[in-house]
PDB file of C-alpha atoms in Angstrom:
ATOM      1  CA  MET A   1      63.318 -44.019 -19.012  1.00  0.00           C
ATOM      2  CA  SER A   2      63.929 -40.941 -16.920  1.00  0.00           C
ATOM      3  CA  ASP A   3      66.482 -40.698 -14.162  1.00  0.00           C
ATOM      4  CA  VAL A   4      63.827 -40.327 -11.430  1.00  0.00           C
ATOM      5  CA  SER A   5      64.905 -42.500  -8.517  1.00  0.00           C
ATOM      6  CA  TRP A   6      63.045 -43.491  -5.395  1.00  0.00           C
ATOM      7  CA  THR A   7      64.509 -42.644  -2.008  1.00  0.00           C
ATOM      8  CA  SER A   8      62.729 -43.743   1.128  1.00  0.00           C
ATOM      9  CA  VAL A   9      61.839 -40.884   3.477  1.00  0.00           C
ATOM     10  CA  ASP A  10      63.550 -42.796   6.310  1.00  0.00           C
ATOM     11  CA  ASP A  11      66.841 -42.271   4.489  1.00  0.00           C
ATOM     12  CA  MET A  12      66.416 -38.501   4.157  1.00  0.00           C
ATOM     13  CA  GLU A  13      68.095 -36.094   6.578  1.00  0.00           C
ATOM     14  CA  MET A  14      65.049 -33.816   6.609  1.00  0.00           C
ATOM     15  CA  PHE A  15      62.952 -36.714   7.889  1.00  0.00           C
ATOM     16  CA  ARG A  16      65.404 -37.379  10.717  1.00  0.00           C
ATOM     17  CA  SER A  17      65.275 -33.672  11.556  1.00  0.00           C
ATOM     18  CA  LEU A  18      61.481 -33.918  11.663  1.00  0.00           C
ATOM     19  CA  GLU A  19      61.732 -36.860  14.063  1.00  0.00           C
ATOM     20  CA  ARG A  20      63.937 -34.811  16.397  1.00  0.00           C
ATOM     21  CA  LEU A  21      61.403 -31.968  16.334  1.00  0.00           C
ATOM     22  CA  ILE A  22      58.530 -34.341  17.100  1.00  0.00           C
ATOM     23  CA  ASP A  23      60.493 -35.769  20.036  1.00  0.00           C
ATOM     24  CA  ARG A  24      61.094 -32.219  21.357  1.00  0.00           C
ATOM     25  CA  ILE A  25      57.359 -31.575  21.184  1.00  0.00           C
ATOM     26  CA  TRP A  26      56.736 -34.779  23.154  1.00  0.00           C
ATOM     27  CA  THR A  27      59.282 -33.810  25.823  1.00  0.00           C
ATOM     28  CA  ASN A  28      57.757 -30.343  26.120  1.00  0.00           C
ATOM     29  CA  VAL A  29      54.205 -31.688  26.515  1.00  0.00           C
ATOM     30  CA  LEU A  30      55.300 -34.144  29.226  1.00  0.00           C
ATOM     31  CA  ARG A  31      56.078 -31.169  31.500  1.00  0.00           C
ATOM     32  CA  TRP A  32      52.546 -29.772  31.302  1.00  0.00           C
ATOM     33  CA  GLY A  33      49.868 -30.288  33.931  1.00  0.00           C
ATOM     34  CA  PRO A  34      47.065 -32.846  33.542  1.00  0.00           C
ATOM     35  CA  LEU A  35      44.400 -30.606  31.943  1.00  0.00           C
ATOM     36  CA  PRO A  36      46.676 -28.988  29.317  1.00  0.00           C
ATOM     37  CA  ARG A  37      48.327 -32.338  28.571  1.00  0.00           C
ATOM     38  CA  ASP A  38      44.961 -34.102  28.128  1.00  0.00           C
ATOM     39  CA  THR A  39      43.513 -31.394  25.877  1.00  0.00           C
ATOM     40  CA  VAL A  40      46.069 -29.405  23.878  1.00  0.00           C
ATOM     41  CA  GLY A  41      48.982 -31.775  24.524  1.00  0.00           C
ATOM     42  CA  LYS A  42      47.385 -34.945  23.208  1.00  0.00           C
ATOM     43  CA  GLN A  43      46.167 -33.179  20.079  1.00  0.00           C
ATOM     44  CA  LEU A  44      49.586 -31.611  19.485  1.00  0.00           C
ATOM     45  CA  VAL A  45      51.464 -34.879  19.922  1.00  0.00           C
ATOM     46  CA  ARG A  46      49.021 -36.839  17.741  1.00  0.00           C
ATOM     47  CA  ALA A  47      49.192 -34.261  14.956  1.00  0.00           C
ATOM     48  CA  ALA A  48      53.006 -34.101  15.102  1.00  0.00           C
ATOM     49  CA  ASP A  49      53.401 -37.897  15.158  1.00  0.00           C
ATOM     50  CA  SER A  50      51.000 -38.131  12.223  1.00  0.00           C
ATOM     51  CA  ILE A  51      53.347 -36.094  10.002  1.00  0.00           C
ATOM     52  CA  GLY A  52      56.089 -38.718  10.054  1.00  0.00           C
ATOM     53  CA  ALA A  53      53.785 -41.718  10.355  1.00  0.00           C
ATOM     54  CA  ASN A  54      51.905 -40.820   7.169  1.00  0.00           C
ATOM     55  CA  LEU A  55      55.125 -40.222   5.239  1.00  0.00           C
ATOM     56  CA  CYS A  56      56.358 -43.676   6.275  1.00  0.00           C
ATOM     57  CA  GLU A  57      53.043 -45.354   5.559  1.00  0.00           C
ATOM     58  CA  GLY A  58      52.874 -43.726   2.140  1.00  0.00           C
ATOM     59  CA  ASP A  59      56.369 -44.966   1.362  1.00  0.00           C
ATOM     60  CA  ALA A  60      55.191 -48.523   1.986  1.00  0.00           C
ATOM     61  CA  ARG A  61      52.331 -48.253  -0.511  1.00  0.00           C
ATOM     62  CA  PHE A  62      52.636 -50.020  -3.833  1.00  0.00           C
ATOM     63  CA  HIS A  63      50.798 -47.453  -5.937  1.00  0.00           C
ATOM     64  CA  HIS A  64      52.243 -43.984  -6.411  1.00  0.00           C
ATOM     65  CA  LYS A  65      48.824 -42.342  -6.087  1.00  0.00           C
ATOM     66  CA  ASP A  66      48.523 -43.871  -2.618  1.00  0.00           C
ATOM     67  CA  ASN A  67      51.951 -42.540  -1.725  1.00  0.00           C
ATOM     68  CA  LEU A  68      51.007 -39.042  -2.836  1.00  0.00           C
ATOM     69  CA  ASN A  69      47.767 -39.181  -0.880  1.00  0.00           C
ATOM     70  CA  TYR A  70      49.716 -39.930   2.299  1.00  0.00           C
ATOM     71  CA  CYS A  71      52.072 -37.033   1.524  1.00  0.00           C
ATOM     72  CA  TYR A  72      49.037 -34.749   1.345  1.00  0.00           C
ATOM     73  CA  ILE A  73      47.713 -36.116   4.654  1.00  0.00           C
ATOM     74  CA  SER A  74      51.137 -35.563   6.205  1.00  0.00           C
ATOM     75  CA  ARG A  75      51.146 -31.963   5.026  1.00  0.00           C
ATOM     76  CA  ALA A  76      47.689 -31.441   6.554  1.00  0.00           C
ATOM     77  CA  SER A  77      48.912 -32.895   9.868  1.00  0.00           C
ATOM     78  CA  LEU A  78      51.777 -30.432   9.728  1.00  0.00           C
ATOM     79  CA  ARG A  79      49.313 -27.541   9.508  1.00  0.00           C
ATOM     80  CA  GLU A  80      47.365 -28.988  12.422  1.00  0.00           C
ATOM     81  CA  THR A  81      50.580 -29.228  14.445  1.00  0.00           C
ATOM     82  CA  SER A  82      51.272 -25.555  13.761  1.00  0.00           C
ATOM     83  CA  TYR A  83      47.781 -24.704  14.962  1.00  0.00           C
ATOM     84  CA  TRP A  84      48.270 -26.574  18.241  1.00  0.00           C
ATOM     85  CA  LEU A  85      51.663 -24.936  18.776  1.00  0.00           C
ATOM     86  CA  ARG A  86      49.977 -21.533  18.474  1.00  0.00           C
ATOM     87  CA  ARG A  87      47.324 -22.646  20.975  1.00  0.00           C
ATOM     88  CA  ALA A  88      50.019 -23.838  23.381  1.00  0.00           C
ATOM     89  CA  GLU A  89      51.767 -20.487  23.124  1.00  0.00           C
ATOM     90  CA  ALA A  90      48.536 -18.501  23.561  1.00  0.00           C
ATOM     91  CA  ARG A  91      47.681 -20.529  26.691  1.00  0.00           C
ATOM     92  CA  ASN A  92      51.153 -20.005  28.174  1.00  0.00           C
ATOM     93  CA  LEU A  93      52.055 -23.674  27.952  1.00  0.00           C
ATOM     94  CA  MET A  94      55.050 -22.936  25.771  1.00  0.00           C
ATOM     95  CA  SER A  95      57.249 -19.884  25.381  1.00  0.00           C
ATOM     96  CA  ASN A  96      56.897 -17.665  22.347  1.00  0.00           C
ATOM     97  CA  GLU A  97      60.503 -18.496  21.406  1.00  0.00           C
ATOM     98  CA  ASP A  98      59.989 -22.275  21.586  1.00  0.00           C
ATOM     99  CA  SER A  99      56.730 -22.122  19.655  1.00  0.00           C
ATOM    100  CA  LEU A 100      58.189 -19.847  16.994  1.00  0.00           C
ATOM    101  CA  GLN A 101      61.295 -22.005  16.556  1.00  0.00           C
ATOM    102  CA  MET A 102      59.210 -25.167  16.216  1.00  0.00           C
ATOM    103  CA  ARG A 103      56.850 -23.514  13.730  1.00  0.00           C
ATOM    104  CA  GLU A 104      59.821 -22.322  11.670  1.00  0.00           C
ATOM    105  CA  GLU A 105      61.159 -25.878  11.594  1.00  0.00           C
ATOM    106  CA  LEU A 106      57.712 -27.070  10.543  1.00  0.00           C
ATOM    107  CA  ASP A 107      57.728 -24.497   7.755  1.00  0.00           C
ATOM    108  CA  SER A 108      61.018 -25.935   6.473  1.00  0.00           C
ATOM    109  CA  THR A 109      59.459 -29.381   6.684  1.00  0.00           C
ATOM    110  CA  ARG A 110      56.409 -28.148   4.764  1.00  0.00           C
ATOM    111  CA  ARG A 111      58.646 -26.927   1.942  1.00  0.00           C
ATOM    112  CA  TRP A 112      60.423 -30.279   1.938  1.00  0.00           C
ATOM    113  CA  ILE A 113      57.126 -32.188   1.769  1.00  0.00           C
ATOM    114  CA  ASN A 114      56.003 -29.941  -1.098  1.00  0.00           C
ATOM    115  CA  SER A 115      59.202 -30.733  -3.006  1.00  0.00           C
ATOM    116  CA  LEU A 116      58.759 -34.424  -2.192  1.00  0.00           C
ATOM    117  CA  ILE A 117      55.245 -34.272  -3.635  1.00  0.00           C
ATOM    118  CA  THR A 118      56.542 -32.554  -6.765  1.00  0.00           C
ATOM    119  CA  GLU A 119      59.250 -35.186  -7.242  1.00  0.00           C
ATOM    120  CA  ARG A 120      56.961 -38.108  -6.595  1.00  0.00           C
ATOM    121  CA  ARG A 121      54.323 -36.804  -8.991  1.00  0.00           C
ATOM    122  CA  LYS A 122      56.852 -37.546 -11.721  1.00  0.00           C
ATOM    123  CA  TRP A 123      56.269 -41.233 -11.067  1.00  0.00           C
ATOM    124  CA  LEU A 124      52.630 -40.799 -12.106  1.00  0.00           C
ATOM    125  CA  THR A 125      53.469 -39.339 -15.503  1.00  0.00           C
ATOM    126  CA  GLU A 126      56.587 -41.291 -16.343  1.00  0.00           C
ATOM    127  CA  VAL A 127      56.297 -43.841 -19.152  1.00  0.00           C
ATOM    128  CA  ARG A 128      58.094 -46.990 -18.082  1.00  0.00           C
ATOM    129  CA  GLU A 129      58.246 -48.803 -21.394  1.00  0.00           C
ATOM    130  CA  GLU A 130      59.246 -47.839 -24.861  1.00  0.00           C
ATOM    131  CA  GLN A 131      56.427 -46.892 -27.188  1.00  0.00           C
ATOM    132  CA  ALA A 132      55.617 -49.543 -29.763  1.00  0.00           C
ATOM    133  CA  ASN A 133      55.921 -48.732 -33.457  1.00  0.00           C
ATOM    134  CA  TYR A 134      52.673 -49.685 -35.255  1.00  0.00           C
ATOM    135  CA  ASP A 135      53.698 -48.708 -38.795  1.00  0.00           C
ATOM    136  CA  ALA A 136      52.674 -51.352 -41.308  1.00  0.00           C
TER     137      ALA A 136
END
């Protein structure tokens, strides 16, 4: 058996950092007017919330392929969040500095999710029992 061990995303510092970022996005969007909040804001918040929600849901899945699929969905939601942050900046709903800082944090999160995917792929290829000897 290999020494690959499972750690829940909830127990990882990078996940808690992601939660703080998502909460900052929420707080920022709450200050916007009705039209921006209903259009760009709702999409931004949904995409950002989806990053963490899919990581948690994937962690609760029994099969490792399911878990990986949710990691991929989470990574796609991260890209969508970046898109909406750029839209918010372009429409003067958010400062360039705030948008850039949040996108840089998302980029760190993207690298973390990529490493999480790499680590969790090991569970798909790991043999969990000793090979039988069939010599007669």
